Tab-separated table of C-alpha atoms in Angstrom:
chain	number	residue	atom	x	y	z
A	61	UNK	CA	-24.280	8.373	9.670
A	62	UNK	CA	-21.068	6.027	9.069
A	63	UNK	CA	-22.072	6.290	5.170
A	64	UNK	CA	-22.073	9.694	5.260
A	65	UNK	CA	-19.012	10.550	6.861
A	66	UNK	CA	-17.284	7.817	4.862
A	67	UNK	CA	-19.020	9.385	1.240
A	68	UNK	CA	-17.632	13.258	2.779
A	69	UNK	CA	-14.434	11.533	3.219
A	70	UNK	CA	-13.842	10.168	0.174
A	71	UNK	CA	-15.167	13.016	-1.880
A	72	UNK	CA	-13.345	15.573	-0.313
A	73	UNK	CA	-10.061	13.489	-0.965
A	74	UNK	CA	-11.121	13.153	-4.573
A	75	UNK	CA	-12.085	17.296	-4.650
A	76	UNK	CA	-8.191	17.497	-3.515
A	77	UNK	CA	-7.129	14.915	-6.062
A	78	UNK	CA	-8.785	16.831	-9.018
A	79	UNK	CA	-8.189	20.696	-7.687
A	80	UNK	CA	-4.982	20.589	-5.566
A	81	UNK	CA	-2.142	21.601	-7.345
A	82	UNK	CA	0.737	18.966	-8.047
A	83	UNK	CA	3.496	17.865	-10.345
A	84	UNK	CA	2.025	16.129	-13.664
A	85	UNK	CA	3.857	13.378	-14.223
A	86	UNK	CA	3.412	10.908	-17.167
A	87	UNK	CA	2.817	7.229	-16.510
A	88	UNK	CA	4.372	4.052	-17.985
A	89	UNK	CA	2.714	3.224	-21.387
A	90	UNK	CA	0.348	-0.294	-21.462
A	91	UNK	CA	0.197	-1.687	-24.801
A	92	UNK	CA	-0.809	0.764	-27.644
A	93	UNK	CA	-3.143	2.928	-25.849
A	94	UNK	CA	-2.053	6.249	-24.690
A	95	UNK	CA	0.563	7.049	-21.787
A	96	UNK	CA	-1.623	7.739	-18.754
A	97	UNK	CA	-0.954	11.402	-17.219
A	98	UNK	CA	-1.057	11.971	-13.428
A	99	UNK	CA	-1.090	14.149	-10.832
A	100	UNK	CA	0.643	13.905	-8.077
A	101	UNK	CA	-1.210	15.977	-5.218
A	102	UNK	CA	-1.479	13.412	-2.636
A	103	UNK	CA	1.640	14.847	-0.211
A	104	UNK	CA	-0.188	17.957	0.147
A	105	UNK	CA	-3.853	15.991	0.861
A	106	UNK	CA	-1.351	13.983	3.469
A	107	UNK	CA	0.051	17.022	4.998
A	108	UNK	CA	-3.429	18.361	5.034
A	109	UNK	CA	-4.824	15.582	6.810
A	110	UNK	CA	-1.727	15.257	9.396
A	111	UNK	CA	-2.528	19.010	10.427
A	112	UNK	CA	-6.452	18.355	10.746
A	113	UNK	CA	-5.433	15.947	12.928
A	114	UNK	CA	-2.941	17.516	15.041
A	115	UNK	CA	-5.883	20.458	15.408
A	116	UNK	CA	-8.157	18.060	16.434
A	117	UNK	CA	-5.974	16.026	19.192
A	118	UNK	CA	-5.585	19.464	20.835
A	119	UNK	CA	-9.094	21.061	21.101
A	120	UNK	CA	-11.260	18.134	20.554
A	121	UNK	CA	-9.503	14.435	21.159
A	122	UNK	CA	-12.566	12.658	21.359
A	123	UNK	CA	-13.519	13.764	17.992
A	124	UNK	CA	-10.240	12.013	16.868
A	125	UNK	CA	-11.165	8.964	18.872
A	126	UNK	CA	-14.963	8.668	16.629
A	127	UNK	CA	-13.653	6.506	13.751
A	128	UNK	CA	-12.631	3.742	16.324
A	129	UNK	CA	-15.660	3.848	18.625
A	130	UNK	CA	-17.207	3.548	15.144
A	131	UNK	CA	-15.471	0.930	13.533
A	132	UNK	CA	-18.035	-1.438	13.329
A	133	UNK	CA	-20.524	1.075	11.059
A	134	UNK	CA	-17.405	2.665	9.020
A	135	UNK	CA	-16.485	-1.108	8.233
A	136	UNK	CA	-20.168	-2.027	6.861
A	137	UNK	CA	-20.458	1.798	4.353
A	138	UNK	CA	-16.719	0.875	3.582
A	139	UNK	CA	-17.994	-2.862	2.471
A	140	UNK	CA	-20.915	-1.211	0.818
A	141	UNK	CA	-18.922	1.695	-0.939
A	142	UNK	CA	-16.231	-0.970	-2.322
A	143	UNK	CA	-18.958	-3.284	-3.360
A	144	UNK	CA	-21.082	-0.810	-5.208
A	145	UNK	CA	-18.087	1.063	-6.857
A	146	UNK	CA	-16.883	-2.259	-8.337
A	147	UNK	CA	-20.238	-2.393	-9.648
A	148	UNK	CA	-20.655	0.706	-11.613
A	149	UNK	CA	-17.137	0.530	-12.666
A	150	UNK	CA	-18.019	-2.958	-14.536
A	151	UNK	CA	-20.866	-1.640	-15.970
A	152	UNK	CA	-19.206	1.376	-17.261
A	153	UNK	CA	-16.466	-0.683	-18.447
A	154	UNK	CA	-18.639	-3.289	-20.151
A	155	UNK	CA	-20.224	0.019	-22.374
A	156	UNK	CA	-17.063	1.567	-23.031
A	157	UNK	CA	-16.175	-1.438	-24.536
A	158	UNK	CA	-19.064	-3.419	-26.213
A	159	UNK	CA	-16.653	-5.433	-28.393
A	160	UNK	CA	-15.092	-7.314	-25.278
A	161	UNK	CA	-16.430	-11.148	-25.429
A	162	UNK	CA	-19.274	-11.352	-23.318
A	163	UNK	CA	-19.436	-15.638	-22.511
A	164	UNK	CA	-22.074	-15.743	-20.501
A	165	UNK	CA	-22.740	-15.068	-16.672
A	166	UNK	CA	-19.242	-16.031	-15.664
A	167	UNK	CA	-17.371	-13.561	-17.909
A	168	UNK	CA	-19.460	-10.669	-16.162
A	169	UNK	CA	-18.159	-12.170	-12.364
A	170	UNK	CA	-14.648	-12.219	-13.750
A	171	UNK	CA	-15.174	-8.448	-15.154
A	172	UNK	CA	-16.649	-7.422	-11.846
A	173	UNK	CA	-13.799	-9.005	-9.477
A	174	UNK	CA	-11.013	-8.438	-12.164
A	175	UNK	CA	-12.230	-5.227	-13.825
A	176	UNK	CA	-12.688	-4.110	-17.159
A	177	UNK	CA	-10.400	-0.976	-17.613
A	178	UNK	CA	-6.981	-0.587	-16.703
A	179	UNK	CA	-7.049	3.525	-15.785
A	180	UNK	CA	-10.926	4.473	-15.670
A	181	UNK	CA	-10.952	8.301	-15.111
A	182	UNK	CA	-13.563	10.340	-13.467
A	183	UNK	CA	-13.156	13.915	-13.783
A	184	UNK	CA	-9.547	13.752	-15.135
A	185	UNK	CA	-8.608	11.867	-12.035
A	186	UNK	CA	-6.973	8.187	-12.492
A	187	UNK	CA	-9.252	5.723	-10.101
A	188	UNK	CA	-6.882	3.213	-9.575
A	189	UNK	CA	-4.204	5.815	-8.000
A	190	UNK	CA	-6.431	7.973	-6.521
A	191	UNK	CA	-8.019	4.962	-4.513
A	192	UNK	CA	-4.300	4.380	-2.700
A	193	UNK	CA	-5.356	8.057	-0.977
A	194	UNK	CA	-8.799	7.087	0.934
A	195	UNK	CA	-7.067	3.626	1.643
A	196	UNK	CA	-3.859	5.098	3.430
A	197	UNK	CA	-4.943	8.160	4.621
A	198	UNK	CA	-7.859	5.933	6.384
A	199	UNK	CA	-5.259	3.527	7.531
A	200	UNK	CA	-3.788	6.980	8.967
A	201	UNK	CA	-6.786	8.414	10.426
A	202	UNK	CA	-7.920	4.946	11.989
A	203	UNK	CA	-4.415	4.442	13.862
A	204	UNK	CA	-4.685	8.452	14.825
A	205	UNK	CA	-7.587	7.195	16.190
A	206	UNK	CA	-6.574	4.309	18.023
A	207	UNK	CA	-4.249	7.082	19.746
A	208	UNK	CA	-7.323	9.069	20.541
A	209	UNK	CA	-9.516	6.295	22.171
A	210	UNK	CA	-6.175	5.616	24.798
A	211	UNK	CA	-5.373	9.394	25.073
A	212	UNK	CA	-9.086	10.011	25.724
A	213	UNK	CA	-9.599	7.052	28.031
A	214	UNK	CA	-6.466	6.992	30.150
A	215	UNK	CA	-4.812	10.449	29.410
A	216	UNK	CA	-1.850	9.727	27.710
A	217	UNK	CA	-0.334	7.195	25.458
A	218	UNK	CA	1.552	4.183	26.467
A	219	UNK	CA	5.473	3.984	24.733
A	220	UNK	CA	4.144	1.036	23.072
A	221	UNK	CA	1.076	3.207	21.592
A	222	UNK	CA	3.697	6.083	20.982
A	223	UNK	CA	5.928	4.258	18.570
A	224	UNK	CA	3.425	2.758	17.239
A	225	UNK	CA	2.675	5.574	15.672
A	226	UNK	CA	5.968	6.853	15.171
A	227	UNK	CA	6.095	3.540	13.115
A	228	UNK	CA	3.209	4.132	10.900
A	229	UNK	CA	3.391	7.721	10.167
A	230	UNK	CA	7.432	7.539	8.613
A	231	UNK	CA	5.963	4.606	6.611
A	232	UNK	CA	2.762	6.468	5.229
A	233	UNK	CA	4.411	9.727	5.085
A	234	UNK	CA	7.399	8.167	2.793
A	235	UNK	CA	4.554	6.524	0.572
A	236	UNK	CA	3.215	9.601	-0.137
A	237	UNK	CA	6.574	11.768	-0.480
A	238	UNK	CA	7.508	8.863	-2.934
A	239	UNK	CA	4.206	8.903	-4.808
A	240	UNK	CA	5.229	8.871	-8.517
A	241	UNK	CA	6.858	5.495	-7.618
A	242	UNK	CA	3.510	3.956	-7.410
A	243	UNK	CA	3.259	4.760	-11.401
A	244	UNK	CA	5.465	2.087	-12.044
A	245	UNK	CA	4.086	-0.522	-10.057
A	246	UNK	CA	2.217	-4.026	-11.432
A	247	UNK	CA	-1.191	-3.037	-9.902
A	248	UNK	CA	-0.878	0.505	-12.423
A	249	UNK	CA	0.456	-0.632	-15.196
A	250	UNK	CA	-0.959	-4.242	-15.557
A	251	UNK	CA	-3.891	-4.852	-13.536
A	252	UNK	CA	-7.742	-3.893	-14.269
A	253	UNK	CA	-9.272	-1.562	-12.063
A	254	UNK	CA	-12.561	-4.110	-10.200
A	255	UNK	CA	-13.552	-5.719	-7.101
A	256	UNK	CA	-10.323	-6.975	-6.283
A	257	UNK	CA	-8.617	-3.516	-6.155
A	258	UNK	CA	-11.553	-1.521	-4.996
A	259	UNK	CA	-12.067	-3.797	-2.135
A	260	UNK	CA	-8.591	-4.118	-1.215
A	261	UNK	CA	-8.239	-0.121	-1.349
A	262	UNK	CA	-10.920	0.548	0.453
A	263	UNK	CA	-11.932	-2.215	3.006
A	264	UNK	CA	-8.603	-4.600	3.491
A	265	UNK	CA	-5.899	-1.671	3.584
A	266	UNK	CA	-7.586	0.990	5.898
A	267	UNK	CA	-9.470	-1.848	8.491
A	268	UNK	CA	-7.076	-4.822	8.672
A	269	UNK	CA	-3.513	-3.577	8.102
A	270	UNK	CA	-4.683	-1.094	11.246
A	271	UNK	CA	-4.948	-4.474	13.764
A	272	UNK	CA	-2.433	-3.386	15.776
A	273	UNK	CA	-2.878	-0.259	16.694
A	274	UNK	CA	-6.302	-1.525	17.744
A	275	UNK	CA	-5.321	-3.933	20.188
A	276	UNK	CA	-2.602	-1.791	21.365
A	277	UNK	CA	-5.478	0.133	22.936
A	278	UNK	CA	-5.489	-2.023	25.454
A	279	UNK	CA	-2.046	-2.857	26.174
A	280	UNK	CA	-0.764	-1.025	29.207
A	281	UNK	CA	2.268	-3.181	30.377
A	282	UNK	CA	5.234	-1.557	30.129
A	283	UNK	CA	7.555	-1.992	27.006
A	284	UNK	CA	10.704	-3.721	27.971
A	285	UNK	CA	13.701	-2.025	26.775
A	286	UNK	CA	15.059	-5.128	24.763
A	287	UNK	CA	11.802	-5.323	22.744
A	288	UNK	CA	11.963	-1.649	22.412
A	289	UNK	CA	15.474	-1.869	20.612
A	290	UNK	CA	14.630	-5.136	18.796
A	291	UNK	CA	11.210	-3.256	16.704
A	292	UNK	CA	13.512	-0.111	16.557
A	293	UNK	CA	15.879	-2.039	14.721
A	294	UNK	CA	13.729	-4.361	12.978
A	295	UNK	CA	11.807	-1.084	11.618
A	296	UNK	CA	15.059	0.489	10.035
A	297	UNK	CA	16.468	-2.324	8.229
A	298	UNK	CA	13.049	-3.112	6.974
A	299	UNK	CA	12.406	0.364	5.628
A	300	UNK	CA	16.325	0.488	4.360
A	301	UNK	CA	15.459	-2.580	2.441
A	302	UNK	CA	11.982	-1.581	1.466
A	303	UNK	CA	12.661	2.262	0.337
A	304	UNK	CA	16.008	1.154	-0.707
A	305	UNK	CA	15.441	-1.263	-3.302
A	306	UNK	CA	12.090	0.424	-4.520
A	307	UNK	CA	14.044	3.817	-5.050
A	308	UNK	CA	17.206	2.017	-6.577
A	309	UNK	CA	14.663	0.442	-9.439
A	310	UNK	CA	12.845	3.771	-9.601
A	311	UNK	CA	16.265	5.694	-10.691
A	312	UNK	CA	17.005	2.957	-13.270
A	313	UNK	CA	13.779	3.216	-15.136
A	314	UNK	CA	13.506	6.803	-15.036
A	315	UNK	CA	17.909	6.729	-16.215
A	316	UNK	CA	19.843	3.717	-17.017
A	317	UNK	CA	22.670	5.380	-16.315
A	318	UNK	CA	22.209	5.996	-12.750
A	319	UNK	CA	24.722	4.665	-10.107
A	320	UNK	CA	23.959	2.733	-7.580
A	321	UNK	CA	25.890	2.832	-4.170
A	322	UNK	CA	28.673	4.336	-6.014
A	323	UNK	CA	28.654	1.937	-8.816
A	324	UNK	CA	27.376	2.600	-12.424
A	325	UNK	CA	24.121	0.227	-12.831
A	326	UNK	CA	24.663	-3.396	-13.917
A	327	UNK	CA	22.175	-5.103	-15.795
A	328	UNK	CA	21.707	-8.166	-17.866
A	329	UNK	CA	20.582	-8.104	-21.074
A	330	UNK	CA	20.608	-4.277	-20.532
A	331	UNK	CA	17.405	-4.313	-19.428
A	332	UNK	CA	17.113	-5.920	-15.685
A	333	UNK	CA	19.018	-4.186	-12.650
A	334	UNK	CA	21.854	-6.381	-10.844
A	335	UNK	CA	23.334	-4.264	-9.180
A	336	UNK	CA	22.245	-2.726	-5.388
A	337	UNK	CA	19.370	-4.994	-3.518
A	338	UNK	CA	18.810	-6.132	-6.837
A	339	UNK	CA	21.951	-8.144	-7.400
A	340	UNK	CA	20.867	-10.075	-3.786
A	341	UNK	CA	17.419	-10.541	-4.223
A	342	UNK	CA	14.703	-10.405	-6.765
A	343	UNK	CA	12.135	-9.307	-4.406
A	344	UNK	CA	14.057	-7.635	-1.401
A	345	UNK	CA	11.510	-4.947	-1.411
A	346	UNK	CA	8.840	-7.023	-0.087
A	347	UNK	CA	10.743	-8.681	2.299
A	348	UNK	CA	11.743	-4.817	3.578
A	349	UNK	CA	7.997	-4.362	3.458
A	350	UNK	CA	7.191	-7.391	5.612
A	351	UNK	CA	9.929	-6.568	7.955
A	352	UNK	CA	8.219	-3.359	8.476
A	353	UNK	CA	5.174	-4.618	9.193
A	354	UNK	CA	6.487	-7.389	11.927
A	355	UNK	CA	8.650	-4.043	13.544
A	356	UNK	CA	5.372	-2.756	15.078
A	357	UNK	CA	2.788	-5.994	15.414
A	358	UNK	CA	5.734	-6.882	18.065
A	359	UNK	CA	4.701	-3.898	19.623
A	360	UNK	CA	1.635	-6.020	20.480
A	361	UNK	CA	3.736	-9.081	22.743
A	362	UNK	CA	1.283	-11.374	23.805
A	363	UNK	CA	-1.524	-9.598	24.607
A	364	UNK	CA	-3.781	-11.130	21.378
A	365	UNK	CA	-2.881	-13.087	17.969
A	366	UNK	CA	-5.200	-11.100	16.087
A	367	UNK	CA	-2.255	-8.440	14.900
A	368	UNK	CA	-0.334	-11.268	13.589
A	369	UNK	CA	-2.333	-12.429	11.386
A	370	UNK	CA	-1.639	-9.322	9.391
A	371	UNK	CA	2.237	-9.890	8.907
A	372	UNK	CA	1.289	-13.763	8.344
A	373	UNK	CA	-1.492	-12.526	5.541
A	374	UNK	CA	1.373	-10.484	4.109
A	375	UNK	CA	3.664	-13.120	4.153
A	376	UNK	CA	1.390	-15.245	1.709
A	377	UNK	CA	0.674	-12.306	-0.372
A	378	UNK	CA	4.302	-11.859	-1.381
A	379	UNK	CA	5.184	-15.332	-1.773
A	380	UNK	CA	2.504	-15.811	-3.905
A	381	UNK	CA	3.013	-12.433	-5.570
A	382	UNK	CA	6.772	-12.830	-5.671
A	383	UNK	CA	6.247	-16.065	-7.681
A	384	UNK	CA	3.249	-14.654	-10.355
A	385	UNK	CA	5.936	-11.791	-10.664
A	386	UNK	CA	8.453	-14.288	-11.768
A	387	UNK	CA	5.909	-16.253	-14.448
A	388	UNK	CA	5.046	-12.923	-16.065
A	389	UNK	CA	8.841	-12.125	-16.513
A	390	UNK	CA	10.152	-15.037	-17.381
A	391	UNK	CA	7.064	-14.918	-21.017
A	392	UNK	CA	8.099	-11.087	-20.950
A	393	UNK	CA	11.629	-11.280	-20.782
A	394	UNK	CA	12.341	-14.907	-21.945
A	395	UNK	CA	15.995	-15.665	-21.539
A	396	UNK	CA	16.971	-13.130	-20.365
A	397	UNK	CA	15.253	-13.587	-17.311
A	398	UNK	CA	16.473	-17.212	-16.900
A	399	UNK	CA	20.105	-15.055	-17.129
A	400	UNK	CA	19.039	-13.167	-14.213
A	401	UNK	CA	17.522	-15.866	-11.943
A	402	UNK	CA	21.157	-17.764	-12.439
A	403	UNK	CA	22.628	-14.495	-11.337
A	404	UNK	CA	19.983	-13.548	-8.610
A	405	UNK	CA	19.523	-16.859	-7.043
A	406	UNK	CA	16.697	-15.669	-4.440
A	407	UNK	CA	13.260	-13.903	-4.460
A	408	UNK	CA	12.815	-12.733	-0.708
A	409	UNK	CA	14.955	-14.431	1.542
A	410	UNK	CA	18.583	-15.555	1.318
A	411	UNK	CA	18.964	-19.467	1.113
A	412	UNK	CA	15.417	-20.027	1.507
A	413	UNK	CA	13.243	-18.673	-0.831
């Protein structure tokens, strides 16, 4: 049953993807090969989802509340869903291209976990973006969930439960309100579409970034008011810093002239951004992004470190990311990135790191 509801799911999402009306948008070229074309329909598949929702939490909560008492199946047809996708998507790629070198058994593991194409298309919808719309929108529908187990258990939501939520939906509603920023993004313009993607889309994003909201099920002590203020305020300079910085490089690619709180954009070499969050950090966005993240695990207090390992797991992602970021710039850019890095001294934090 958890396989079929999870195949209905994703194919009415990808129905919406090819069908729905949306902005076309063209992509950032890679290499020599055409300039990918997308588009961008998956506001309206949000908004669609967000009202499904709302219809169900007043006529039928416990409907809302299946996905959670169900977690356990959903997670097993998610595992098998990412694991046979990667599958056919190596094997497709391996025939679309049967001059790629082939030596031996562990160049088809590194084609399954890497990939083999950068955008494969099915029915004239891009994969790789498209797979960001199950993987949210079932982050969204498990934490909606969440909601529905305590609402349907206890008959109303705690505060902590409550902006929890309130959390999570600006976050997930600005991804998708932002959408064409995505196009410009390492994993779309530089990364194969395999395992490593698939799984993350569809397994890691929807089931583990959701921790909290799981074991806030649970937590019905009451939410002091200095915590309260301290994830309020933790959540709005961490989106500010987040949206901020990922909008301010947005604006310069799509316009070099842009301004930037007030300023005409600075660059060195004319080609990287100094100026805004970029002239403080290299990689202020993630550290926004993590910020975010800690905002509503906090939510959690004591009750269980299983939340926290989500902002910790994030943590080592962007380190790690932040610093394969800066090897591919410094061959891309070459000394004009060793300009920058005497300019912007830090990647994420301020006199650490």
């Amino acid at each position: 049953m958890a396989g079929v509801i999870l195949l209905c799911f994703v194919g009415v999402l990808f129905a919406g993807s090819r069908w729905l009306p949306g902005r076309v948008v063209r992509g950032a070229a890679a290499g020599s090969g055409p300039v990918p074309v997308y588009r961008l329909n998956g506001l309206a598949l949000f908004v669609l989802t967000v009202g499904v929702c709302v219809l169900l939490w007043w006529r039928a909560p416990q409907v809302l509340a299946y996905p959670v008492r169900h977690l356990r199946d959903l997670f097993v047809a998610a595992n098998v869903f990412a694991f046979a996708l990667a599958g056919i998507l190596c094997v497709r790629g391996r025939h679309r291209q049967p001059a790629r070198p082939r030596l031996g058994p562990w160049a088809a593991v590194k084609d399954y976990f890497f990939g083999v194409e950068l955008n494969p298309r099915w029915g004239g919808v891009d994969l790789k973006l498209f797979s960001y719309r199950p993987s949210l929108i079932g982050l969204l529908l498990i934490n909606f969930s969440a909601a529905g187990v305590q609402y349907v258990e206890h008959g109303s939501l705690t505060p902590r439960m409550a902006l929890y939520q309130v959390f999570f939906f600006v976050y997930l509603a600005n991804y998708f309100q932002f959408e064409g920023g995505m196009l410009h993004t390492w994993d779309l313009t530089s990364e194969r579409f395999g395992w490593m993607l698939v799984w993350g889309d569809y397994v890691l994003v929807p089931f583990f970034y959701g921790l909290p909201g799981l074991v806030l099920v649970d937590v019905h002590r009451p939410l002091p008011l200095w915590l309260g203020v301290l994830c309020c305020l933790l959540f709005v300079l961490g989106f500010w810093l987040f949206r901020g910085a990922n909008d301010q490089k947005h604006r310069f690619k799509q316009d070099a002239t842009a301004t930037i709180w007030g300023r005409p954009a600075e660059t060195v070499g004319g080609r990287l951004l100094v100026s805004g969050f970029w002239g403080i950090g290299r990689k202020l966005n993630y550290t926004g992004e993590l910020l975010v993240y800690v905002s509503w695990t906090l939510l959690c207090g004591a009750h269980s470190p299983l939340p926290y390992t989500v902002p910790v797991f994030l943590l080592v992602l962007f380190v790690h990311r932040a610093h394969r970021d800066d090897r591919r710039c410094r061959a891309k850019y070459g000394a004009v990135w060793s300009q920058y890095c005497e300019r912007v001294r830090f990647r994420m934090f301020p006199y650490v790191y």
